[in-house]
CSV table of C-alpha atoms in Angstrom, one decimal:
chain,number,residue,atom,x,y,z
F,1295,UNK,CA,-82.7,-53.6,74.9
F,1296,UNK,CA,-81.4,-56.5,76.8
F,1297,UNK,CA,-83.8,-59.1,77.8
F,1298,UNK,CA,-84.2,-61.3,81.5
F,1299,UNK,CA,-84.7,-64.3,83.1
F,1300,UNK,CA,-87.4,-65.0,85.4
F,1301,UNK,CA,-85.3,-65.6,89.0
F,1302,UNK,CA,-88.1,-68.3,89.6
F,1303,UNK,CA,-89.0,-70.6,86.8
F,1304,UNK,CA,-86.0,-68.9,84.4
F,1305,UNK,CA,-88.5,-67.7,81.4
F,1306,UNK,CA,-87.3,-65.5,79.4
F,1307,UNK,CA,-88.8,-61.9,80.2
F,1308,UNK,CA,-88.2,-58.5,78.9
F,1309,UNK,CA,-87.8,-54.7,80.0
F,1310,UNK,CA,-91.8,-54.1,80.0
F,1311,UNK,CA,-93.0,-57.3,82.0
F,1312,UNK,CA,-94.6,-56.7,84.9
F,1313,UNK,CA,-95.2,-60.7,85.5
F,1314,UNK,CA,-93.7,-63.8,84.6
F,1315,UNK,CA,-95.9,-64.9,81.6
F,1316,UNK,CA,-94.9,-68.9,82.8
F,1317,UNK,CA,-95.3,-69.0,86.4
F,1318,UNK,CA,-96.9,-65.9,87.0
F,1319,UNK,CA,-94.2,-64.3,89.5
F,1320,UNK,CA,-94.7,-60.4,90.0
F,1321,UNK,CA,-91.5,-58.8,88.0
F,1322,UNK,CA,-89.9,-55.1,88.8
F,1323,UNK,CA,-87.4,-53.2,86.8
F,1324,UNK,CA,-84.9,-52.1,89.2
F,1325,UNK,CA,-83.1,-48.7,87.1
F,1326,UNK,CA,-80.2,-48.5,89.2
F,1327,UNK,CA,-78.5,-52.1,88.4
F,1328,UNK,CA,-80.6,-52.1,85.4
F,1329,UNK,CA,-81.9,-55.5,86.0
F,1330,UNK,CA,-85.4,-56.8,86.1
F,1331,UNK,CA,-86.4,-59.0,89.1
F,1332,UNK,CA,-88.4,-60.8,90.5
F,1333,UNK,CA,-90.8,-60.1,93.6
F,1334,UNK,CA,-89.8,-62.5,95.7
F,1335,UNK,CA,-92.4,-61.7,98.8
F,1336,UNK,CA,-95.2,-61.0,96.4
F,1337,UNK,CA,-95.9,-57.4,94.7
F,1338,UNK,CA,-95.3,-55.0,97.7
F,1339,UNK,CA,-91.4,-55.7,98.0
F,1340,UNK,CA,-88.6,-57.7,97.1
F,1341,UNK,CA,-85.8,-59.2,99.5
F,1342,UNK,CA,-82.6,-59.6,97.2
F,1343,UNK,CA,-78.9,-60.1,98.1
F,1344,UNK,CA,-76.6,-58.1,96.6
F,1345,UNK,CA,-72.7,-58.8,96.4
F,1346,UNK,CA,-73.3,-60.2,99.8
F,1347,UNK,CA,-74.3,-57.4,101.7
F,1348,UNK,CA,-77.8,-56.6,102.9
F,1349,UNK,CA,-81.1,-57.4,101.9
F,1350,UNK,CA,-82.7,-55.0,100.2
F,1351,UNK,CA,-86.5,-54.1,100.0
F,1352,UNK,CA,-88.1,-52.7,97.1
F,1353,UNK,CA,-91.7,-51.5,95.8
F,1354,UNK,CA,-93.7,-50.7,93.3
F,1355,UNK,CA,-93.3,-47.6,91.3
F,1356,UNK,CA,-96.5,-45.2,93.0
F,1357,UNK,CA,-97.7,-45.4,89.2
F,1358,UNK,CA,-97.9,-48.7,88.6
F,1359,UNK,CA,-101.3,-48.5,87.6
F,1360,UNK,CA,-101.7,-45.0,86.3
F,1361,UNK,CA,-98.7,-45.0,83.6
F,1362,UNK,CA,-98.5,-49.0,84.0
F,1363,UNK,CA,-95.0,-48.7,85.2
F,1364,UNK,CA,-93.0,-51.6,86.3
F,1365,UNK,CA,-90.2,-49.9,88.0
F,1366,UNK,CA,-89.2,-50.0,91.7
F,1367,UNK,CA,-87.9,-47.7,94.2
F,1368,UNK,CA,-86.2,-48.7,97.6
F,1369,UNK,CA,-89.4,-49.8,100.4
F,1370,UNK,CA,-87.9,-47.6,103.1
F,1371,UNK,CA,-89.4,-44.4,100.9
F,1372,UNK,CA,-92.5,-42.9,101.2
F,1373,UNK,CA,-95.8,-45.1,100.1
F,1374,UNK,CA,-96.6,-44.2,96.7
F,1375,UNK,CA,-93.3,-43.0,96.1
F,1376,UNK,CA,-92.7,-42.3,92.2
F,1377,UNK,CA,-89.6,-44.0,90.2
F,1378,UNK,CA,-86.8,-41.7,88.7
F,1379,UNK,CA,-88.9,-42.1,85.7
F,1380,UNK,CA,-92.4,-41.0,86.7
F,1381,UNK,CA,-90.8,-38.0,88.9
F,1382,UNK,CA,-89.6,-36.2,85.1
F,1383,UNK,CA,-93.3,-36.2,84.1
F,1384,UNK,CA,-94.3,-32.5,85.5
F,1385,UNK,CA,-97.8,-32.7,82.9
F,1386,UNK,CA,-100.1,-35.5,82.5
F,1387,UNK,CA,-103.7,-36.3,81.5
F,1388,UNK,CA,-106.7,-36.0,83.6
F,1389,UNK,CA,-107.3,-38.8,85.5
F,1390,UNK,CA,-111.2,-39.3,83.9
F,1391,UNK,CA,-109.6,-38.2,80.3
F,1392,UNK,CA,-109.6,-42.0,79.5
F,1393,UNK,CA,-108.6,-41.5,75.7
F,1394,UNK,CA,-105.0,-39.4,76.9
F,1395,UNK,CA,-104.6,-41.5,79.7
F,1396,UNK,CA,-104.0,-44.7,77.3
F,1397,UNK,CA,-102.2,-42.8,75.0
F,1398,UNK,CA,-100.3,-41.5,78.7
F,1399,UNK,CA,-99.1,-45.2,79.3
F,1400,UNK,CA,-97.4,-45.3,75.6
F,1401,UNK,CA,-95.5,-42.5,75.7
F,1402,UNK,CA,-94.4,-43.3,79.6
F,1403,UNK,CA,-93.4,-46.9,78.7
F,1404,UNK,CA,-90.5,-45.1,75.6
F,1405,UNK,CA,-89.9,-43.0,78.2
F,1406,UNK,CA,-88.6,-45.2,80.4
F,1407,UNK,CA,-87.5,-47.1,77.6
F,1408,UNK,CA,-85.0,-43.9,76.4
F,1409,UNK,CA,-83.8,-43.3,80.0
F,1410,UNK,CA,-83.0,-46.8,80.5
F,1411,UNK,CA,-80.7,-46.2,77.3
F,1412,UNK,CA,-79.4,-43.3,78.3
F,1413,UNK,CA,-78.1,-44.7,81.6
F,1414,UNK,CA,-76.1,-47.5,80.0
F,1415,UNK,CA,-74.9,-44.9,77.7
F,1416,UNK,CA,-73.5,-43.1,80.6
F,1417,UNK,CA,-75.3,-39.9,79.6
F,1418,UNK,CA,-76.5,-37.7,83.4
F,1419,UNK,CA,-80.3,-36.3,83.8
F,1420,UNK,CA,-80.4,-33.5,85.5
F,1421,UNK,CA,-83.7,-33.0,87.2
F,1422,UNK,CA,-85.7,-29.7,87.4
F,1423,UNK,CA,-85.5,-30.0,91.3
F,1424,UNK,CA,-81.9,-30.3,90.8
F,1425,UNK,CA,-81.7,-27.2,88.3
F,1426,UNK,CA,-85.0,-26.1,88.4
F,1427,UNK,CA,-84.2,-23.6,85.0
F,1428,UNK,CA,-82.7,-25.9,83.0
F,1429,UNK,CA,-83.3,-29.7,84.0
F,1430,UNK,CA,-84.7,-32.3,82.1
F,1431,UNK,CA,-88.9,-32.6,82.7
F,1432,UNK,CA,-91.7,-33.8,80.5
F,1433,UNK,CA,-95.1,-32.8,79.7
F,1434,UNK,CA,-96.9,-35.3,78.2
F,1435,UNK,CA,-100.3,-33.9,76.8
F,1436,UNK,CA,-103.4,-34.5,74.5
F,1437,UNK,CA,-104.0,-32.4,71.8
F,1438,UNK,CA,-107.8,-33.2,71.7
F,1439,UNK,CA,-108.7,-30.0,73.7
F,1440,UNK,CA,-106.2,-27.8,73.3
F,1441,UNK,CA,-103.1,-26.9,70.6
F,1442,UNK,CA,-99.9,-29.1,71.8
F,1443,UNK,CA,-96.8,-29.1,69.7
F,1444,UNK,CA,-93.9,-31.4,70.3
F,1445,UNK,CA,-90.8,-30.0,70.9
F,1446,UNK,CA,-88.1,-29.0,73.5
F,1447,UNK,CA,-87.2,-25.6,75.1
F,1448,UNK,CA,-84.8,-25.0,78.0
F,1449,UNK,CA,-85.2,-28.5,79.6
F,1450,UNK,CA,-88.9,-28.7,78.7
F,1451,UNK,CA,-89.7,-31.6,76.4
F,1452,UNK,CA,-93.3,-31.5,75.0
F,1453,UNK,CA,-95.3,-34.7,73.5
F,1454,UNK,CA,-98.7,-34.4,71.8
F,1455,UNK,CA,-99.9,-38.0,72.7
F,1456,UNK,CA,-102.0,-38.0,70.0
F,1457,UNK,CA,-98.9,-39.5,68.7
F,1458,UNK,CA,-99.6,-42.6,70.7
F,1459,UNK,CA,-102.0,-43.1,68.4
F,1460,UNK,CA,-101.2,-45.3,65.6
F,1461,UNK,CA,-103.4,-44.1,63.0
F,1462,UNK,CA,-102.8,-40.4,63.9
F,1463,UNK,CA,-99.1,-41.0,63.5
F,1464,UNK,CA,-99.3,-42.7,60.2
F,1465,UNK,CA,-101.5,-40.1,58.4
F,1466,UNK,CA,-98.8,-37.3,59.5
F,1467,UNK,CA,-96.1,-39.6,58.8
F,1468,UNK,CA,-97.2,-39.8,55.2
F,1469,UNK,CA,-98.3,-36.0,54.9
F,1470,UNK,CA,-94.6,-34.8,55.7
F,1471,UNK,CA,-93.6,-37.7,53.4
F,1472,UNK,CA,-91.0,-39.4,57.1
F,1473,UNK,CA,-90.1,-42.5,56.1
F,1474,UNK,CA,-90.4,-43.4,60.0
F,1475,UNK,CA,-92.0,-41.9,62.6
F,1476,UNK,CA,-92.8,-43.6,66.2
F,1477,UNK,CA,-93.3,-41.6,70.0
F,1478,UNK,CA,-89.9,-43.4,71.0
F,1479,UNK,CA,-88.6,-41.9,68.1
F,1480,UNK,CA,-89.8,-38.6,69.2
F,1481,UNK,CA,-88.6,-38.7,72.8
F,1482,UNK,CA,-84.6,-39.6,70.8
F,1483,UNK,CA,-85.2,-36.7,69.1
F,1484,UNK,CA,-86.0,-33.8,71.5
F,1485,UNK,CA,-83.4,-35.7,74.1
F,1486,UNK,CA,-81.1,-34.5,71.9
F,1487,UNK,CA,-82.3,-31.0,72.2
F,1488,UNK,CA,-81.5,-31.3,76.1
F,1489,UNK,CA,-78.1,-32.8,75.7
F,1490,UNK,CA,-76.3,-30.7,72.8
F,1491,UNK,CA,-75.9,-27.3,75.1
F,1492,UNK,CA,-74.4,-30.3,77.1
F,1493,UNK,CA,-72.5,-32.5,74.6
F,1494,UNK,CA,-71.4,-29.6,72.3
F,1495,UNK,CA,-71.3,-26.2,73.6
F,1496,UNK,CA,-69.9,-26.8,77.7
F,1497,UNK,CA,-67.6,-29.8,75.9
F,1498,UNK,CA,-66.4,-27.2,73.8
F,1499,UNK,CA,-67.0,-28.8,70.3
F,1500,UNK,CA,-68.9,-25.9,68.8
F,1501,UNK,CA,-66.3,-25.3,65.8
F,1502,UNK,CA,-66.6,-28.6,64.9
F,1503,UNK,CA,-70.3,-28.6,64.9
F,1504,UNK,CA,-70.3,-25.6,63.1
F,1505,UNK,CA,-68.3,-27.5,60.7
F,1506,UNK,CA,-70.3,-30.8,60.2
F,1507,UNK,CA,-73.8,-29.2,61.0
F,1508,UNK,CA,-73.7,-25.6,60.1
F,1509,UNK,CA,-74.1,-22.4,61.4
F,1510,UNK,CA,-77.0,-22.8,64.4
F,1511,UNK,CA,-76.9,-19.0,64.8
F,1512,UNK,CA,-79.0,-18.7,62.0
F,1513,UNK,CA,-82.7,-17.8,62.4
F,1514,UNK,CA,-84.4,-20.9,63.6
F,1515,UNK,CA,-88.7,-19.3,63.6
F,1516,UNK,CA,-87.6,-18.2,60.2
F,1517,UNK,CA,-86.0,-22.0,59.3
F,1518,UNK,CA,-89.3,-23.7,60.5
F,1519,UNK,CA,-91.6,-20.9,58.3
F,1520,UNK,CA,-89.4,-21.9,55.5
F,1521,UNK,CA,-89.7,-25.8,55.6
F,1522,UNK,CA,-93.5,-26.5,56.6
F,1523,UNK,CA,-94.4,-23.2,54.0
F,1524,UNK,CA,-91.8,-24.3,50.9
F,1525,UNK,CA,-93.9,-27.6,50.8
F,1526,UNK,CA,-92.3,-30.7,49.7
F,1527,UNK,CA,-91.5,-31.1,46.1
F,1528,UNK,CA,-92.3,-34.6,44.3
F,1529,UNK,CA,-89.0,-36.6,43.9
F,1530,UNK,CA,-87.1,-34.2,45.8
F,1531,UNK,CA,-84.1,-36.5,47.6
F,1532,UNK,CA,-81.6,-34.2,47.7
F,1533,UNK,CA,-81.1,-33.8,51.2
F,1534,UNK,CA,-80.3,-37.3,51.5
F,1535,UNK,CA,-76.8,-37.4,51.0
F,1536,UNK,CA,-76.4,-34.4,53.6
F,1537,UNK,CA,-78.6,-35.5,56.0
F,1538,UNK,CA,-80.3,-38.6,57.9
F,1539,UNK,CA,-83.7,-37.5,57.1
F,1540,UNK,CA,-85.3,-34.4,55.2
F,1541,UNK,CA,-86.7,-32.8,58.7
F,1542,UNK,CA,-82.7,-32.4,59.4
F,1543,UNK,CA,-82.3,-30.3,56.8
F,1544,UNK,CA,-84.3,-27.5,58.7
F,1545,UNK,CA,-81.6,-26.1,60.8
F,1546,UNK,CA,-78.4,-27.5,62.1
F,1547,UNK,CA,-80.2,-27.7,65.6
F,1548,UNK,CA,-82.4,-30.4,64.2
F,1549,UNK,CA,-80.1,-32.0,61.7
F,1550,UNK,CA,-78.0,-32.8,65.3
F,1551,UNK,CA,-81.1,-34.1,66.8
F,1552,UNK,CA,-82.8,-36.1,64.4
F,1553,UNK,CA,-78.4,-37.6,64.2
F,1554,UNK,CA,-78.2,-38.0,67.9
F,1555,UNK,CA,-81.6,-39.9,67.4
F,1556,UNK,CA,-80.7,-41.9,64.8
F,1557,UNK,CA,-77.4,-43.1,66.9
F,1558,UNK,CA,-79.6,-44.2,69.5
F,1559,UNK,CA,-81.5,-45.6,67.1
F,1560,UNK,CA,-78.2,-47.6,66.5
F,1561,UNK,CA,-76.7,-48.3,69.8
F,1562,UNK,CA,-80.1,-49.8,71.1
F,1563,UNK,CA,-80.7,-52.0,68.0
F,1564,UNK,CA,-77.0,-53.7,67.8
F,1565,UNK,CA,-77.9,-54.1,72.2
F,1566,UNK,CA,-80.6,-56.2,71.4
F,1567,UNK,CA,-79.3,-58.3,68.4
F,1568,UNK,CA,-76.1,-59.2,70.4
F,1569,UNK,CA,-78.1,-59.8,73.5
F,1570,UNK,CA,-80.3,-62.3,71.4
F,1571,UNK,CA,-77.1,-64.0,69.6
F,1572,UNK,CA,-78.0,-62.2,66.6
F,1573,UNK,CA,-74.9,-62.9,64.2
F,1574,UNK,CA,-75.0,-61.5,60.8
F,1575,UNK,CA,-73.1,-63.5,58.3
F,1576,UNK,CA,-72.6,-63.7,54.3
F,1577,UNK,CA,-74.4,-61.8,52.0
F,1578,UNK,CA,-75.2,-59.0,54.3
F,1579,UNK,CA,-72.0,-59.0,55.9
F,1580,UNK,CA,-71.0,-58.3,52.1
F,1581,UNK,CA,-73.5,-56.1,51.6
F,1582,UNK,CA,-72.2,-53.9,55.0
F,1583,UNK,CA,-68.1,-54.0,53.8
F,1584,UNK,CA,-68.9,-52.8,50.0
F,1585,UNK,CA,-71.9,-50.2,50.5
F,1586,UNK,CA,-69.5,-47.5,49.6
F,1587,UNK,CA,-68.8,-46.2,53.4
F,1588,UNK,CA,-64.9,-48.0,53.7
F,1589,UNK,CA,-63.3,-45.1,53.8
F,1590,UNK,CA,-65.2,-43.2,56.9
F,1591,UNK,CA,-65.3,-46.3,58.6
F,1592,UNK,CA,-61.7,-46.8,58.4
F,1593,UNK,CA,-61.3,-43.0,59.2
F,1594,UNK,CA,-64.2,-42.4,62.2
F,1595,UNK,CA,-64.5,-44.1,65.3
F,1596,UNK,CA,-68.6,-45.4,64.5
F,1597,UNK,CA,-67.5,-47.0,61.4
F,1598,UNK,CA,-67.2,-50.4,63.1
F,1599,UNK,CA,-71.1,-49.5,64.9
F,1600,UNK,CA,-72.4,-48.4,61.5
F,1601,UNK,CA,-70.7,-51.7,59.4
F,1602,UNK,CA,-72.5,-54.1,62.0
F,1603,UNK,CA,-75.9,-51.7,62.0
F,1604,UNK,CA,-75.8,-52.0,57.4
F,1605,UNK,CA,-75.6,-55.8,57.8
F,1606,UNK,CA,-77.9,-56.0,60.0
F,1607,UNK,CA,-80.5,-54.2,58.8
F,1608,UNK,CA,-80.5,-55.3,55.1
F,1609,UNK,CA,-81.0,-58.9,56.7
F,1610,UNK,CA,-84.2,-57.4,58.4
F,1611,UNK,CA,-85.5,-55.7,55.6
F,1612,UNK,CA,-85.1,-58.4,53.6
F,1613,UNK,CA,-86.9,-60.8,56.3
F,1614,UNK,CA,-90.0,-58.2,56.3
F,1615,UNK,CA,-89.8,-58.4,52.7
F,1616,UNK,CA,-90.4,-61.9,52.8
F,1617,UNK,CA,-93.9,-61.2,54.6
F,1618,UNK,CA,-95.2,-58.7,52.6
F,1619,UNK,CA,-94.3,-55.6,54.6
F,1620,UNK,CA,-91.9,-52.7,54.2
F,1621,UNK,CA,-88.9,-51.9,55.0
F,1622,UNK,CA,-88.0,-52.3,59.0
F,1623,UNK,CA,-85.3,-49.6,58.3
F,1624,UNK,CA,-86.2,-47.3,56.0
F,1625,UNK,CA,-82.7,-45.1,56.0
F,1626,UNK,CA,-80.1,-44.8,53.6
F,1627,UNK,CA,-76.8,-43.6,55.0
F,1628,UNK,CA,-74.1,-41.6,53.5
F,1629,UNK,CA,-70.6,-40.5,53.7
F,1630,UNK,CA,-71.7,-37.3,55.0
F,1631,UNK,CA,-74.2,-39.1,57.5
F,1632,UNK,CA,-71.5,-41.4,59.1
F,1633,UNK,CA,-69.3,-38.6,59.9
F,1634,UNK,CA,-72.9,-36.8,61.5
F,1635,UNK,CA,-73.2,-39.8,63.5
F,1636,UNK,CA,-69.0,-40.1,64.6
F,1637,UNK,CA,-69.6,-36.9,65.9
F,1638,UNK,CA,-72.5,-38.2,67.8
F,1639,UNK,CA,-70.6,-41.3,68.9
F,1640,UNK,CA,-67.7,-38.8,69.9
F,1641,UNK,CA,-69.3,-36.5,72.2
F,1642,UNK,CA,-71.2,-39.4,73.9
F,1643,UNK,CA,-68.4,-41.8,74.6
């Protein structure tokens, strides 16, 4: 994720900022150009010159308060118009459900980050207006009053807003023996399901997918039952040689979604490091080059990305331990996992 500079005072500002903390200038994110702009005329509009053309004016998304949204919409639209991110949410908590609405704000922030990354990668989003049957939409619901299962079905991404609660999410993470669990991670996983028919089936990569991930025609519901009812044997980490996570072992679709999400983690992490000028030298670079994956790196297009990522993450983990915390990046990438990441990389680029 890139950083930005305030157009008024030059202060470092970030993707989620709606106001400059130095000069108090109002800010807004313009998602087409992917720029965080200073609202020169106050919070209701922006005048800016782009490439010598006529000035454009912007206003805040109609969900600026409800969803904490800092994205902009053209000022010539209807008052209260929603931005391209907020328009994708079709179901949300009631306004008077204050606990759920707080979680909703957190989930929407993660969704904006996801959508911006997809735009940067050139992955198109088809909304429900364009494709009423399979277009993308988000249902962000609280499980406090009824059952909600996070998942994806036919373009509908459902998120249990309980995942926005740190204590609940950590409890579930430990119960399931997961090394990592975040709202953004959930959304990246589910969007992987959304893109599977577009990037694999429609692109003619199904045979290669099956050779790498397995045959997706096996019974999905039965695979889920086997996973959750079969228990989690202590010390059983045989999956780590072939999959990026334990959940990826459930079914080839889940393996794809977990790998897709991990690919997005890597791309965003490397972009952020590069934007802040983080350069990894010895000894982390030596670790990356001597991690047992050079043969994969030599024969895969994703190899250079993985090498840079491994060098960066070993340094991040060492830094995290230096302040008494667990590893920031608790994953091991085997040669088979890197080969799956390479399949995702080639599907995306």
